[in-house]
C-alpha cells in the first residue's frame, strides 16, 4: 500500500484528470478512512481495498492503476505506516488550490456514509422515547431526502428507548452542536477501543466508552 500511495502522490494531476468529481471524492474519502484506521487492522484493510477500488476507473496503463504493476518506488517516509502516509497524502491533496472543491466533497461523502447507517425517522424516534420533545443530546442528522434521521445505535434493541451511555457520551461530544462529528466518532474505527464505538455497546463497560470520549474531548481542549 505504501508504494501505491506514493504513486498517487507522484501522479496526482493525471489521476485528477482521469476521474470525475464523484470518483475523485471517493478516492479522497477512502484515503480519509485509511488515515483514521491507525492500527485497526480490519478497518485499514477495508480502507486499502477502498483506495484500490477508487482507482479502478483509471486507464489500465496508468502508473497508479491497481492493474498496473508498481515500479517499487521509495515510500514517502520509510518508517510511516499506511495510515500515516494517507494523512500526508490527503493533506497535500486538499491543500492544493487546484483541488479546492475536494474538502467539500470529502464532507459530502462522509455525510453520505453516516446517513447510510441504520437510522430511525423522527416519528420512530418519538415512539421510542418516553419524553417530549426528543432529548436534545440525541444525534439528529439532516437527510435532504428523508428528513431528520436518528442513528439507530442510540436506541436499545428493536423497540427500546435511548441508551443511557450514548446520551452521556453525546453530551460530552456536543452532539447537539456537531451531530455529524458525534456520529462519526460512534461509527468510525477507534484505535483505543478496537473498533467503532457503536459496535461495542454492551460489549464494553459503559465507563470505558465514556472514558474514550472524555479523553478525546480533553485532548482537543
PDB file of C-alpha atoms in Angstrom:
ATOM      1  CA  UNK A   1       0.000   0.000   0.000  1.00  0.00           C
ATOM      2  CA  UNK A   2       2.899   2.369   0.678  1.00  0.00           C
ATOM      3  CA  UNK A   3       4.006   2.023  -2.936  1.00  0.00           C
ATOM      4  CA  UNK A   4       0.502   2.739  -4.224  1.00  0.00           C
ATOM      5  CA  UNK A   5       0.159   5.824  -2.024  1.00  0.00           C
ATOM      6  CA  UNK A   6       3.478   7.079  -3.321  1.00  0.00           C
ATOM      7  CA  UNK A   7       2.290   6.545  -6.907  1.00  0.00           C
ATOM      8  CA  UNK A   8      -0.885   8.510  -6.158  1.00  0.00           C
ATOM      9  CA  UNK A   9       1.287  11.327  -4.871  1.00  0.00           C
ATOM     10  CA  UNK A  10       3.516  11.265  -7.950  1.00  0.00           C
ATOM     11  CA  UNK A  11       0.623  11.248 -10.411  1.00  0.00           C
ATOM     12  CA  UNK A  12      -1.946  13.437  -8.665  1.00  0.00           C
ATOM     13  CA  UNK A  13      -2.566  15.654 -11.695  1.00  0.00           C
ATOM     14  CA  UNK A  14      -3.197  12.832 -14.129  1.00  0.00           C
ATOM     15  CA  UNK A  15      -5.370  10.972 -11.611  1.00  0.00           C
ATOM     16  CA  UNK A  16      -7.498  14.072 -11.148  1.00  0.00           C
ATOM     17  CA  UNK A  17      -7.793  14.424 -14.923  1.00  0.00           C
ATOM     18  CA  UNK A  18      -8.914  10.798 -15.340  1.00  0.00           C
ATOM     19  CA  UNK A  19     -11.522  10.735 -12.560  1.00  0.00           C
ATOM     20  CA  UNK A  20     -14.761  12.677 -12.490  1.00  0.00           C
ATOM     21  CA  UNK A  21     -15.750  14.638  -9.381  1.00  0.00           C
ATOM     22  CA  UNK A  22     -17.648  11.773  -7.789  1.00  0.00           C
ATOM     23  CA  UNK A  23     -14.860   9.271  -8.419  1.00  0.00           C
ATOM     24  CA  UNK A  24     -12.243  11.655  -7.051  1.00  0.00           C
ATOM     25  CA  UNK A  25     -14.338  12.270  -3.932  1.00  0.00           C
ATOM     26  CA  UNK A  26     -14.481   8.507  -3.387  1.00  0.00           C
ATOM     27  CA  UNK A  27     -10.682   8.350  -3.550  1.00  0.00           C
ATOM     28  CA  UNK A  28     -10.324  11.154  -1.010  1.00  0.00           C
ATOM     29  CA  UNK A  29     -12.879   9.506   1.253  1.00  0.00           C
ATOM     30  CA  UNK A  30     -11.007   6.198   1.066  1.00  0.00           C
ATOM     31  CA  UNK A  31      -7.767   7.972   1.957  1.00  0.00           C
ATOM     32  CA  UNK A  32      -9.561   9.678   4.847  1.00  0.00           C
ATOM     33  CA  UNK A  33     -10.808   6.296   6.131  1.00  0.00           C
ATOM     34  CA  UNK A  34      -7.326   4.801   5.794  1.00  0.00           C
ATOM     35  CA  UNK A  35      -5.816   7.702   7.691  1.00  0.00           C
ATOM     36  CA  UNK A  36      -8.331   7.198  10.504  1.00  0.00           C
ATOM     37  CA  UNK A  37      -7.725   3.448  10.711  1.00  0.00           C
ATOM     38  CA  UNK A  38      -4.384   3.741  12.512  1.00  0.00           C
ATOM     39  CA  UNK A  39      -3.584   0.238  13.848  1.00  0.00           C
ATOM     40  CA  UNK A  40      -7.102  -1.134  13.433  1.00  0.00           C
ATOM     41  CA  UNK A  41      -6.136  -3.921  11.046  1.00  0.00           C
ATOM     42  CA  UNK A  42      -9.630  -4.743   9.803  1.00  0.00           C
ATOM     43  CA  UNK A  43     -10.550  -1.106   9.191  1.00  0.00           C
ATOM     44  CA  UNK A  44      -7.218  -0.478   7.481  1.00  0.00           C
ATOM     45  CA  UNK A  45      -7.697  -3.491   5.206  1.00  0.00           C
ATOM     46  CA  UNK A  46     -11.174  -2.268   4.218  1.00  0.00           C
ATOM     47  CA  UNK A  47      -9.852   1.223   3.575  1.00  0.00           C
ATOM     48  CA  UNK A  48      -6.957  -0.100   1.484  1.00  0.00           C
ATOM     49  CA  UNK A  49      -9.416  -2.036  -0.666  1.00  0.00           C
ATOM     50  CA  UNK A  50     -11.490   1.137  -0.996  1.00  0.00           C
ATOM     51  CA  UNK A  51      -8.436   3.077  -2.179  1.00  0.00           C
ATOM     52  CA  UNK A  52      -7.729   0.429  -4.804  1.00  0.00           C
ATOM     53  CA  UNK A  53     -11.383   0.347  -5.877  1.00  0.00           C
ATOM     54  CA  UNK A  54     -11.429   4.127  -6.229  1.00  0.00           C
ATOM     55  CA  UNK A  55      -8.539   3.847  -8.681  1.00  0.00           C
ATOM     56  CA  UNK A  56     -10.194   1.212 -10.885  1.00  0.00           C
ATOM     57  CA  UNK A  57     -11.641   3.819 -13.320  1.00  0.00           C
ATOM     58  CA  UNK A  58      -8.065   4.811 -14.265  1.00  0.00           C
ATOM     59  CA  UNK A  59      -6.762   3.532 -17.619  1.00  0.00           C
ATOM     60  CA  UNK A  60      -5.112   0.148 -17.156  1.00  0.00           C
ATOM     61  CA  UNK A  61      -1.749   1.530 -18.261  1.00  0.00           C
ATOM     62  CA  UNK A  62      -1.849   4.380 -15.719  1.00  0.00           C
ATOM     63  CA  UNK A  63       1.018   4.020 -13.210  1.00  0.00           C
ATOM     64  CA  UNK A  64      -1.415   4.193 -10.261  1.00  0.00           C
ATOM     65  CA  UNK A  65      -3.939   1.758 -11.710  1.00  0.00           C
ATOM     66  CA  UNK A  66      -4.367  -1.333  -9.488  1.00  0.00           C
ATOM     67  CA  UNK A  67      -3.971  -3.431 -12.642  1.00  0.00           C
ATOM     68  CA  UNK A  68      -0.610  -1.814 -13.426  1.00  0.00           C
ATOM     69  CA  UNK A  69       2.324  -3.441 -11.575  1.00  0.00           C
ATOM     70  CA  UNK A  70       4.163  -0.868  -9.429  1.00  0.00           C
ATOM     71  CA  UNK A  71       7.756   0.016 -10.136  1.00  0.00           C
ATOM     72  CA  UNK A  72       8.516  -0.284  -6.389  1.00  0.00           C
ATOM     73  CA  UNK A  73       9.263   3.401  -5.774  1.00  0.00           C
ATOM     74  CA  UNK A  74      10.596   4.647  -2.460  1.00  0.00           C
ATOM     75  CA  UNK A  75       7.836   5.360   0.060  1.00  0.00           C
ATOM     76  CA  UNK A  76       7.077   8.906   1.129  1.00  0.00           C
ATOM     77  CA  UNK A  77       8.668   8.282   4.518  1.00  0.00           C
ATOM     78  CA  UNK A  78      10.355   4.917   5.136  1.00  0.00           C
ATOM     79  CA  UNK A  79       9.091   4.481   8.700  1.00  0.00           C
ATOM     80  CA  UNK A  80       5.498   5.640   8.234  1.00  0.00           C
ATOM     81  CA  UNK A  81       2.690   3.105   8.039  1.00  0.00           C
ATOM     82  CA  UNK A  82      -0.213   3.272   5.565  1.00  0.00           C
ATOM     83  CA  UNK A  83      -2.295   5.445   7.914  1.00  0.00           C
ATOM     84  CA  UNK A  84       0.499   7.979   8.310  1.00  0.00           C
ATOM     85  CA  UNK A  85       1.163   8.005   4.587  1.00  0.00           C
ATOM     86  CA  UNK A  86      -2.531   8.509   3.898  1.00  0.00           C
ATOM     87  CA  UNK A  87      -2.638  11.509   6.230  1.00  0.00           C
ATOM     88  CA  UNK A  88       0.348  13.058   4.482  1.00  0.00           C
ATOM     89  CA  UNK A  89      -1.057  12.419   1.033  1.00  0.00           C
ATOM     90  CA  UNK A  90      -4.526  13.628   1.965  1.00  0.00           C
ATOM     91  CA  UNK A  91      -3.089  16.816   3.442  1.00  0.00           C
ATOM     92  CA  UNK A  92      -1.218  17.514   0.211  1.00  0.00           C
ATOM     93  CA  UNK A  93      -4.238  16.847  -1.982  1.00  0.00           C
ATOM     94  CA  UNK A  94      -6.675  19.040  -0.100  1.00  0.00           C
ATOM     95  CA  UNK A  95      -4.094  21.805   0.346  1.00  0.00           C
ATOM     96  CA  UNK A  96      -3.613  22.037  -3.421  1.00  0.00           C
ATOM     97  CA  UNK A  97      -5.579  25.032  -4.698  1.00  0.00           C
ATOM     98  CA  UNK A  98      -6.266  23.116  -7.885  1.00  0.00           C
ATOM     99  CA  UNK A  99      -8.387  20.703  -5.863  1.00  0.00           C
ATOM    100  CA  UNK A 100     -10.228  23.334  -3.817  1.00  0.00           C
ATOM    101  CA  UNK A 101     -13.651  21.673  -4.162  1.00  0.00           C
ATOM    102  CA  UNK A 102     -12.344  18.413  -2.706  1.00  0.00           C
ATOM    103  CA  UNK A 103     -12.630  19.183   1.024  1.00  0.00           C
ATOM    104  CA  UNK A 104     -16.322  19.874   0.493  1.00  0.00           C
ATOM    105  CA  UNK A 105     -16.512  16.646  -1.465  1.00  0.00           C
ATOM    106  CA  UNK A 106     -14.985  14.767   1.452  1.00  0.00           C
ATOM    107  CA  UNK A 107     -17.575  16.218   3.802  1.00  0.00           C
ATOM    108  CA  UNK A 108     -20.380  15.215   1.445  1.00  0.00           C
ATOM    109  CA  UNK A 109     -19.001  11.687   1.153  1.00  0.00           C
ATOM    110  CA  UNK A 110     -18.602  11.326   4.931  1.00  0.00           C
ATOM    111  CA  UNK A 111     -22.168  12.535   5.482  1.00  0.00           C
ATOM    112  CA  UNK A 112     -23.374  10.068   2.870  1.00  0.00           C
ATOM    113  CA  UNK A 113     -21.598   7.251   4.714  1.00  0.00           C
ATOM    114  CA  UNK A 114     -23.096   8.264   8.066  1.00  0.00           C
ATOM    115  CA  UNK A 115     -26.593   8.548   6.595  1.00  0.00           C
ATOM    116  CA  UNK A 116     -26.227   5.045   5.152  1.00  0.00           C
ATOM    117  CA  UNK A 117     -26.003   3.573   8.668  1.00  0.00           C
ATOM    118  CA  UNK A 118     -29.223   2.169  10.188  1.00  0.00           C
ATOM    119  CA  UNK A 119     -31.394   5.003  11.477  1.00  0.00           C
ATOM    120  CA  UNK A 120     -34.845   5.982  12.668  1.00  0.00           C
ATOM    121  CA  UNK A 121     -37.134   8.710  11.426  1.00  0.00           C
ATOM    122  CA  UNK A 122     -38.204  11.462  13.802  1.00  0.00           C
ATOM    123  CA  UNK A 123     -41.586   9.742  14.259  1.00  0.00           C
ATOM    124  CA  UNK A 124     -39.922   6.407  15.015  1.00  0.00           C
ATOM    125  CA  UNK A 125     -37.553   8.070  17.472  1.00  0.00           C
ATOM    126  CA  UNK A 126     -40.503   9.687  19.268  1.00  0.00           C
ATOM    127  CA  UNK A 127     -42.145   6.278  19.611  1.00  0.00           C
ATOM    128  CA  UNK A 128     -39.004   5.041  21.388  1.00  0.00           C
ATOM    129  CA  UNK A 129     -38.772   7.944  23.818  1.00  0.00           C
ATOM    130  CA  UNK A 130     -40.831   8.460  26.926  1.00  0.00           C
ATOM    131  CA  UNK A 131     -40.355  12.213  26.778  1.00  0.00           C
ATOM    132  CA  UNK A 132     -41.378  15.039  24.506  1.00  0.00           C
ATOM    133  CA  UNK A 133     -39.682  16.806  22.824  1.00  0.00           C
ATOM    134  CA  UNK A 134     -36.946  14.379  21.846  1.00  0.00           C
ATOM    135  CA  UNK A 135     -33.836  14.558  24.052  1.00  0.00           C
ATOM    136  CA  UNK A 136     -31.532  17.280  22.765  1.00  0.00           C
ATOM    137  CA  UNK A 137     -28.447  15.088  23.208  1.00  0.00           C
ATOM    138  CA  UNK A 138     -29.632  12.532  20.664  1.00  0.00           C
ATOM    139  CA  UNK A 139     -27.740  12.726  17.382  1.00  0.00           C
ATOM    140  CA  UNK A 140     -30.020  14.126  14.695  1.00  0.00           C
ATOM    141  CA  UNK A 141     -28.712  14.040  11.123  1.00  0.00           C
ATOM    142  CA  UNK A 142     -30.403  16.122   8.446  1.00  0.00           C
ATOM    143  CA  UNK A 143     -31.070  13.999   5.365  1.00  0.00           C
ATOM    144  CA  UNK A 144     -32.084  16.155   2.364  1.00  0.00           C
ATOM    145  CA  UNK A 145     -34.271  13.341   1.040  1.00  0.00           C
ATOM    146  CA  UNK A 146     -35.689  11.551   4.091  1.00  0.00           C
ATOM    147  CA  UNK A 147     -35.708  14.375   6.619  1.00  0.00           C
ATOM    148  CA  UNK A 148     -34.200  14.113  10.078  1.00  0.00           C
ATOM    149  CA  UNK A 149     -32.620  10.750  10.910  1.00  0.00           C
ATOM    150  CA  UNK A 150     -31.587   9.408  14.295  1.00  0.00           C
ATOM    151  CA  UNK A 151     -28.785   6.776  14.132  1.00  0.00           C
ATOM    152  CA  UNK A 152     -30.254   3.500  15.392  1.00  0.00           C
ATOM    153  CA  UNK A 153     -27.351   2.621  17.706  1.00  0.00           C
ATOM    154  CA  UNK A 154     -28.653   5.282  20.092  1.00  0.00           C
ATOM    155  CA  UNK A 155     -31.634   3.084  20.943  1.00  0.00           C
ATOM    156  CA  UNK A 156     -31.771  -0.238  22.794  1.00  0.00           C
ATOM    157  CA  UNK A 157     -32.678  -3.232  20.647  1.00  0.00           C
ATOM    158  CA  UNK A 158     -35.581  -3.205  18.238  1.00  0.00           C
ATOM    159  CA  UNK A 159     -38.039  -1.361  20.455  1.00  0.00           C
ATOM    160  CA  UNK A 160     -36.116   0.158  23.373  1.00  0.00           C
ATOM    161  CA  UNK A 161     -35.503   3.759  24.246  1.00  0.00           C
ATOM    162  CA  UNK A 162     -32.308   5.814  24.207  1.00  0.00           C
ATOM    163  CA  UNK A 163     -29.240   4.092  25.677  1.00  0.00           C
ATOM    164  CA  UNK A 164     -28.034   5.896  28.787  1.00  0.00           C
ATOM    165  CA  UNK A 165     -24.320   5.782  27.973  1.00  0.00           C
ATOM    166  CA  UNK A 166     -24.996   7.043  24.451  1.00  0.00           C
ATOM    167  CA  UNK A 167     -26.824  10.056  25.838  1.00  0.00           C
ATOM    168  CA  UNK A 168     -23.954  10.747  28.244  1.00  0.00           C
ATOM    169  CA  UNK A 169     -21.281  10.401  25.582  1.00  0.00           C
ATOM    170  CA  UNK A 170     -23.270  12.530  23.141  1.00  0.00           C
ATOM    171  CA  UNK A 171     -23.305  15.289  25.729  1.00  0.00           C
ATOM    172  CA  UNK A 172     -19.508  15.027  26.005  1.00  0.00           C
ATOM    173  CA  UNK A 173     -19.197  15.178  22.224  1.00  0.00           C
ATOM    174  CA  UNK A 174     -21.563  18.172  21.997  1.00  0.00           C
ATOM    175  CA  UNK A 175     -23.812  16.250  19.632  1.00  0.00           C
ATOM    176  CA  UNK A 176     -26.401  18.998  19.699  1.00  0.00           C
ATOM    177  CA  UNK A 177     -23.837  21.404  18.214  1.00  0.00           C
ATOM    178  CA  UNK A 178     -21.899  18.975  15.992  1.00  0.00           C
ATOM    179  CA  UNK A 179     -24.108  15.945  15.255  1.00  0.00           C
ATOM    180  CA  UNK A 180     -22.018  14.842  12.280  1.00  0.00           C
ATOM    181  CA  UNK A 181     -18.814  14.819  14.330  1.00  0.00           C
ATOM    182  CA  UNK A 182     -20.507  12.859  17.111  1.00  0.00           C
ATOM    183  CA  UNK A 183     -21.927  10.343  14.635  1.00  0.00           C
ATOM    184  CA  UNK A 184     -18.511   9.959  13.002  1.00  0.00           C
ATOM    185  CA  UNK A 185     -16.962   9.169  16.421  1.00  0.00           C
ATOM    186  CA  UNK A 186     -19.519   6.458  17.094  1.00  0.00           C
ATOM    187  CA  UNK A 187     -19.467   4.887  13.630  1.00  0.00           C
ATOM    188  CA  UNK A 188     -15.746   5.053  12.714  1.00  0.00           C
ATOM    189  CA  UNK A 189     -12.872   2.838  13.816  1.00  0.00           C
ATOM    190  CA  UNK A 190     -11.351   3.672  17.196  1.00  0.00           C
ATOM    191  CA  UNK A 191      -7.803   2.547  17.969  1.00  0.00           C
ATOM    192  CA  UNK A 192      -8.205   2.758  21.714  1.00  0.00           C
ATOM    193  CA  UNK A 193     -11.423   0.732  21.794  1.00  0.00           C
ATOM    194  CA  UNK A 194     -10.538  -1.680  18.984  1.00  0.00           C
ATOM    195  CA  UNK A 195     -13.469  -0.881  16.707  1.00  0.00           C
ATOM    196  CA  UNK A 196     -16.324   1.540  16.072  1.00  0.00           C
ATOM    197  CA  UNK A 197     -17.758   2.525  19.486  1.00  0.00           C
ATOM    198  CA  UNK A 198     -21.325   1.922  18.295  1.00  0.00           C
ATOM    199  CA  UNK A 199     -20.495  -1.721  17.595  1.00  0.00           C
ATOM    200  CA  UNK A 200     -19.110  -2.150  21.116  1.00  0.00           C
ATOM    201  CA  UNK A 201     -22.195  -1.017  23.023  1.00  0.00           C
ATOM    202  CA  UNK A 202     -22.979  -3.753  25.519  1.00  0.00           C
ATOM    203  CA  UNK A 203     -19.678  -5.491  24.816  1.00  0.00           C
ATOM    204  CA  UNK A 204     -17.541  -2.959  26.687  1.00  0.00           C
ATOM    205  CA  UNK A 205     -18.348  -1.388  30.062  1.00  0.00           C
ATOM    206  CA  UNK A 206     -20.124   1.935  29.785  1.00  0.00           C
ATOM    207  CA  UNK A 207     -17.328   3.712  31.659  1.00  0.00           C
ATOM    208  CA  UNK A 208     -14.784   2.537  29.067  1.00  0.00           C
ATOM    209  CA  UNK A 209     -16.809   4.048  26.221  1.00  0.00           C
ATOM    210  CA  UNK A 210     -17.347   7.236  28.177  1.00  0.00           C
ATOM    211  CA  UNK A 211     -13.647   7.348  29.065  1.00  0.00           C
ATOM    212  CA  UNK A 212     -12.652   7.157  25.409  1.00  0.00           C
ATOM    213  CA  UNK A 213     -14.930  10.066  24.551  1.00  0.00           C
ATOM    214  CA  UNK A 214     -13.727  12.036  27.562  1.00  0.00           C
ATOM    215  CA  UNK A 215     -10.093  11.503  26.535  1.00  0.00           C
ATOM    216  CA  UNK A 216     -10.885  12.789  23.039  1.00  0.00           C
ATOM    217  CA  UNK A 217     -12.574  15.894  24.376  1.00  0.00           C
ATOM    218  CA  UNK A 218      -9.741  16.630  26.799  1.00  0.00           C
ATOM    219  CA  UNK A 219      -7.202  16.120  24.035  1.00  0.00           C
ATOM    220  CA  UNK A 220      -8.926  18.783  21.937  1.00  0.00           C
ATOM    221  CA  UNK A 221      -9.042  21.379  24.721  1.00  0.00           C
TER     222      UNK A 221
END
